[in-house]
């Protein structure tokens, strides 16, 4: 079974409180979502492999560490996942970015895939799938299905807010995936929204409501 981690550093909790507030406007929502993602990425990237490299400091030659091995691909689930891309690029600027378009039918809550464009070497990369909300889990499960179908093997999932229902479903569908969330909330409501949550992440990020 992969890891399930609530990244509840005080700075993350404080910033999440800012964007949960219904009075937080689009500009601040976008900026603070970015900041939370950067703080999360610091922890998520903790297992990045290192290798030895020989350099010369002004004092002497020495063997030190540099990042090695698997390169990173960030894969946002459109639309709302786009709000988490820049926060990771801040720390891992050489990462490639793939996109998976997915919308959730408002009646059935079932996800529908409408776009997939990935780096051609996705099978060689450490993949970070990002979406602010893990609600029923349907979108994340289908996005990871799409990635596996195209050869990705090394996948982590990052979200800002998750519901217990979504975490369980994702763990059952893809048990080896590590899941990182800034908060694990109480439940889903009758419309499939996370309670207390932060509302519709896509609409709040892009100002579409
Ligand atoms: O876990 P689930 O029940 O699948 O729900 C979560 C999904 O719902 C939202 O996307 P939405 O369908 O609203 O699309 P959008 O990002 O374009 O607004 C959210 O960004 C997730 O992708
Ligand atoms: O609470 C929720 C659930 C799904 N999608 C959202 O944007 N918010
Ligand atoms: Mg939405």
Tab-separated table of C-alpha atoms and ligand atoms in Angstrom:
chain	number	residue	atom	x	y	z
A	1	UNK	CA	0.000	0.000	0.000
A	2	UNK	CA	1.269	3.482	-0.891
A	3	UNK	CA	1.615	6.268	1.650
A	4	UNK	CA	-1.294	8.448	2.731
A	5	UNK	CA	-0.005	11.702	4.231
A	6	UNK	CA	-1.791	14.772	5.512
A	7	UNK	CA	0.794	17.540	5.137
A	8	UNK	CA	-0.422	19.688	8.023
A	9	UNK	CA	2.519	22.029	8.594
A	10	UNK	CA	1.193	25.146	10.408
A	11	UNK	CA	1.932	27.333	7.373
A	12	UNK	CA	-0.102	24.983	5.181
A	13	UNK	CA	-3.028	24.939	7.645
A	14	UNK	CA	-2.985	28.748	7.899
A	15	UNK	CA	-2.917	29.244	4.131
A	16	UNK	CA	-5.640	26.665	3.580
A	17	UNK	CA	-7.852	28.591	6.003
A	18	UNK	CA	-7.386	31.680	3.817
A	19	UNK	CA	-8.658	29.959	0.663
A	20	UNK	CA	-11.466	28.037	2.385
A	21	UNK	CA	-13.067	31.362	3.319
A	22	UNK	CA	-15.876	32.159	0.873
A	23	UNK	CA	-14.820	35.826	0.917
A	24	UNK	CA	-11.410	34.994	-0.580
A	25	UNK	CA	-11.370	36.334	-4.164
A	26	UNK	CA	-9.810	34.801	-7.268
A	27	UNK	CA	-6.488	36.659	-7.098
A	28	UNK	CA	-5.683	35.650	-3.525
A	29	UNK	CA	-7.110	32.143	-4.038
A	30	UNK	CA	-4.744	31.561	-6.957
A	31	UNK	CA	-1.689	32.974	-5.173
A	32	UNK	CA	-2.252	31.110	-1.930
A	33	UNK	CA	-3.099	27.807	-3.654
A	34	UNK	CA	0.278	28.160	-5.379
A	35	UNK	CA	2.049	28.787	-2.080
A	36	UNK	CA	0.416	25.771	-0.421
A	37	UNK	CA	1.448	23.579	-3.332
A	38	UNK	CA	5.066	24.738	-3.071
A	39	UNK	CA	5.114	23.914	0.632
A	40	UNK	CA	3.617	20.485	-0.091
A	41	UNK	CA	6.055	19.810	-2.936
A	42	UNK	CA	9.005	20.290	-0.573
A	43	UNK	CA	7.792	17.237	1.372
A	44	UNK	CA	6.525	15.213	-1.598
A	45	UNK	CA	9.953	15.515	-3.250
A	46	UNK	CA	11.735	14.201	-0.171
A	47	UNK	CA	12.460	10.833	-1.815
A	48	UNK	CA	14.039	12.279	-4.984
A	49	UNK	CA	17.118	10.181	-5.711
A	50	UNK	CA	20.594	11.723	-5.377
A	51	UNK	CA	23.929	10.748	-6.876
A	52	UNK	CA	27.522	11.672	-6.182
A	53	UNK	CA	29.240	14.325	-8.249
A	54	UNK	CA	32.803	15.556	-7.981
A	55	UNK	CA	33.260	19.348	-7.925
A	56	UNK	CA	35.909	21.783	-6.888
A	57	UNK	CA	35.064	24.364	-4.243
A	58	UNK	CA	37.359	27.398	-3.834
A	59	UNK	CA	39.120	25.302	-1.167
A	60	UNK	CA	39.487	21.777	-2.643
A	61	UNK	CA	38.006	18.982	-4.729
A	62	UNK	CA	35.104	17.199	-3.067
A	63	UNK	CA	32.373	14.661	-3.748
A	64	UNK	CA	28.869	15.999	-3.084
A	65	UNK	CA	25.251	15.206	-3.978
A	66	UNK	CA	23.191	16.196	-6.980
A	67	UNK	CA	19.711	15.148	-8.119
A	68	UNK	CA	19.776	11.972	-10.166
A	69	UNK	CA	17.646	9.376	-11.757
A	70	UNK	CA	14.015	9.864	-12.627
A	71	UNK	CA	12.975	13.215	-13.988
A	72	UNK	CA	9.643	14.708	-12.946
A	73	UNK	CA	6.413	15.230	-14.882
A	74	UNK	CA	3.635	17.303	-13.324
A	75	UNK	CA	0.199	16.266	-14.600
A	76	UNK	CA	-2.678	18.579	-13.610
A	77	UNK	CA	-6.239	17.319	-13.982
A	78	UNK	CA	-7.950	20.152	-15.882
A	79	UNK	CA	-9.130	22.611	-15.073
A	80	UNK	CA	-8.514	23.049	-11.366
A	81	UNK	CA	-5.239	21.105	-11.316
A	82	UNK	CA	-3.630	23.933	-13.308
A	83	UNK	CA	-3.722	25.932	-10.073
A	84	UNK	CA	-1.111	23.599	-8.572
A	85	UNK	CA	1.427	23.505	-11.420
A	86	UNK	CA	3.391	26.719	-10.852
A	87	UNK	CA	3.806	25.962	-7.150
A	88	UNK	CA	5.737	22.778	-7.999
A	89	UNK	CA	7.680	24.375	-10.876
A	90	UNK	CA	8.943	26.893	-8.323
A	91	UNK	CA	10.994	24.061	-6.763
A	92	UNK	CA	11.462	21.748	-9.766
A	93	UNK	CA	11.749	24.149	-12.729
A	94	UNK	CA	12.955	21.477	-15.168
A	95	UNK	CA	9.827	19.339	-14.743
A	96	UNK	CA	7.759	18.638	-17.862
A	97	UNK	CA	4.002	19.247	-17.703
A	98	UNK	CA	1.322	16.911	-19.106
A	99	UNK	CA	-2.415	17.650	-19.077
A	100	UNK	CA	-5.434	15.442	-18.526
A	101	UNK	CA	-8.825	17.059	-19.136
A	102	UNK	CA	-11.628	15.710	-17.024
A	103	UNK	CA	-15.019	17.040	-15.985
A	104	UNK	CA	-17.422	15.554	-13.488
A	105	UNK	CA	-21.037	15.141	-14.607
A	106	UNK	CA	-22.998	17.218	-12.098
A	107	UNK	CA	-25.860	14.686	-11.947
A	108	UNK	CA	-24.085	11.322	-11.915
A	109	UNK	CA	-20.762	12.626	-10.447
A	110	UNK	CA	-19.028	10.368	-12.984
A	111	UNK	CA	-15.851	11.786	-14.604
A	112	UNK	CA	-15.504	12.235	-18.368
A	113	UNK	CA	-12.101	12.440	-20.043
A	114	UNK	CA	-11.812	15.075	-22.804
A	115	UNK	CA	-8.079	15.672	-23.282
A	116	UNK	CA	-4.775	13.864	-22.742
A	117	UNK	CA	-1.382	15.276	-23.730
A	118	UNK	CA	1.678	13.924	-21.945
A	119	UNK	CA	5.472	14.208	-22.285
A	120	UNK	CA	6.613	11.472	-24.708
A	121	UNK	CA	8.907	9.915	-22.070
A	122	UNK	CA	6.193	9.723	-19.409
A	123	UNK	CA	7.180	6.091	-18.700
A	124	UNK	CA	10.646	7.305	-17.572
A	125	UNK	CA	9.402	10.029	-15.247
A	126	UNK	CA	8.308	10.428	-11.650
A	127	UNK	CA	4.745	11.669	-12.195
A	128	UNK	CA	2.987	14.071	-9.826
A	129	UNK	CA	-0.753	14.092	-10.602
A	130	UNK	CA	-2.284	17.250	-9.120
A	131	UNK	CA	-5.880	18.297	-8.477
A	132	UNK	CA	-6.996	20.522	-5.593
A	133	UNK	CA	-10.013	18.308	-4.769
A	134	UNK	CA	-10.280	14.541	-4.158
A	135	UNK	CA	-14.046	14.117	-3.684
A	136	UNK	CA	-15.555	10.790	-4.857
A	137	UNK	CA	-12.125	9.951	-6.307
A	138	UNK	CA	-13.555	9.264	-9.767
A	139	UNK	CA	-11.496	11.926	-11.579
A	140	UNK	CA	-8.200	10.950	-9.934
A	141	UNK	CA	-8.798	7.242	-10.585
A	142	UNK	CA	-9.595	7.833	-14.260
A	143	UNK	CA	-6.606	10.191	-14.701
A	144	UNK	CA	-4.250	7.604	-13.221
A	145	UNK	CA	-5.845	4.895	-15.422
A	146	UNK	CA	-5.050	7.103	-18.435
A	147	UNK	CA	-1.456	7.561	-17.285
A	148	UNK	CA	-0.876	3.856	-16.656
A	149	UNK	CA	-2.355	3.024	-20.074
A	150	UNK	CA	0.366	5.251	-21.578
A	151	UNK	CA	3.196	3.620	-19.641
A	152	UNK	CA	3.565	5.711	-16.475
A	153	UNK	CA	4.595	3.538	-13.531
A	154	UNK	CA	5.873	5.888	-10.869
A	155	UNK	CA	2.925	8.058	-9.810
A	156	UNK	CA	2.122	10.227	-6.790
A	157	UNK	CA	-1.158	12.107	-6.261
A	158	UNK	CA	-1.303	15.543	-4.598
A	159	UNK	CA	-4.438	17.447	-3.603
A	160	UNK	CA	-5.317	20.313	-1.286
A	161	UNK	CA	-8.537	18.924	0.227
A	162	UNK	CA	-9.706	15.307	0.296
A	163	UNK	CA	-12.805	13.457	1.461
A	164	UNK	CA	-12.523	10.056	3.196
A	165	UNK	CA	-14.700	8.551	0.431
A	166	UNK	CA	-12.249	9.665	-2.271
A	167	UNK	CA	-9.157	8.530	-0.400
A	168	UNK	CA	-10.687	5.052	0.084
A	169	UNK	CA	-11.744	4.756	-3.551
A	170	UNK	CA	-8.343	5.891	-4.859
A	171	UNK	CA	-6.495	3.522	-2.522
A	172	UNK	CA	-8.690	0.622	-3.667
A	173	UNK	CA	-8.280	1.401	-7.383
A	174	UNK	CA	-4.543	2.221	-7.284
A	175	UNK	CA	-3.166	0.819	-4.015
A	176	UNK	CA	0.511	1.498	-4.792
A	177	UNK	CA	0.066	5.277	-5.307
A	178	UNK	CA	1.305	7.691	-2.627
A	179	UNK	CA	-1.406	10.239	-1.751
A	180	UNK	CA	-0.576	13.654	-0.258
A	181	UNK	CA	-3.247	16.075	0.922
A	182	UNK	CA	-3.148	19.344	2.844
A	183	UNK	CA	-6.365	18.395	4.690
A	184	UNK	CA	-8.630	15.384	5.136
A	185	UNK	CA	-12.164	16.760	5.554
A	186	UNK	CA	-15.319	15.203	7.048
A	187	UNK	CA	-17.386	13.869	4.160
A	188	UNK	CA	-19.168	14.544	0.863
A	189	UNK	CA	-22.550	16.255	0.754
A	190	UNK	CA	-25.521	15.121	-1.365
A	191	UNK	CA	-24.134	17.058	-4.370
A	192	UNK	CA	-20.721	15.401	-4.130
A	193	UNK	CA	-19.017	18.487	-2.660
A	194	UNK	CA	-16.467	18.136	0.114
A	195	UNK	CA	-17.672	19.313	3.562
A	196	UNK	CA	-16.475	21.776	4.785
A	197	UNK	CA	-14.178	21.903	1.722
A	198	UNK	CA	-13.598	25.092	-0.223
A	199	UNK	CA	-16.380	24.930	-2.793
A	200	UNK	CA	-15.767	24.478	-6.510
A	201	UNK	CA	-12.007	24.776	-6.915
A	202	UNK	CA	-12.105	25.384	-10.689
A	203	UNK	CA	-14.659	28.159	-10.425
A	204	UNK	CA	-12.825	29.804	-7.541
A	205	UNK	CA	-9.446	29.654	-9.329
A	206	UNK	CA	-10.699	30.945	-12.651
A	207	UNK	CA	-13.569	33.179	-11.545
A	208	UNK	CA	-16.166	31.337	-13.590
A	209	UNK	CA	-19.079	31.631	-11.195
B	1	LIG	O1	-13.201	13.231	-6.932
B	1	LIG	P1	-14.291	13.651	-7.889
B	1	LIG	O2	-15.662	13.314	-7.375
B	1	LIG	O3	-14.065	13.130	-9.275
B	1	LIG	O4	-14.301	15.227	-7.934
B	1	LIG	C1	-13.161	16.005	-8.013
B	1	LIG	C2	-13.052	16.670	-9.349
B	1	LIG	O5	-14.082	17.662	-9.495
B	1	LIG	C3	-13.475	18.916	-9.830
B	1	LIG	O6	-13.366	19.090	-11.194
B	1	LIG	P2	-14.607	19.537	-12.115
B	1	LIG	O7	-15.300	18.343	-12.674
B	1	LIG	O8	-15.440	20.518	-11.362
B	1	LIG	O9	-13.875	20.208	-13.332
B	1	LIG	P3	-13.120	21.628	-13.383
B	1	LIG	O10	-11.800	21.425	-12.710
B	1	LIG	O11	-13.020	21.889	-14.832
B	1	LIG	O12	-13.972	22.639	-12.663
B	1	LIG	C4	-12.113	18.801	-9.179
B	1	LIG	O13	-11.165	19.710	-9.693
B	1	LIG	C5	-11.730	17.376	-9.441
B	1	LIG	O14	-11.150	17.175	-10.709
B	2	LIG	O1	-15.914	19.962	-3.155
B	2	LIG	C1	-15.632	19.767	-4.356
B	2	LIG	C2	-15.857	18.528	-4.982
B	2	LIG	C3	-15.519	18.386	-6.295
B	2	LIG	N1	-14.971	19.421	-6.963
B	2	LIG	C4	-14.744	20.623	-6.380
B	2	LIG	O2	-14.242	21.547	-7.009
B	2	LIG	N2	-15.085	20.768	-5.083
B	3	LIG	MG1	-15.182	22.477	-11.093
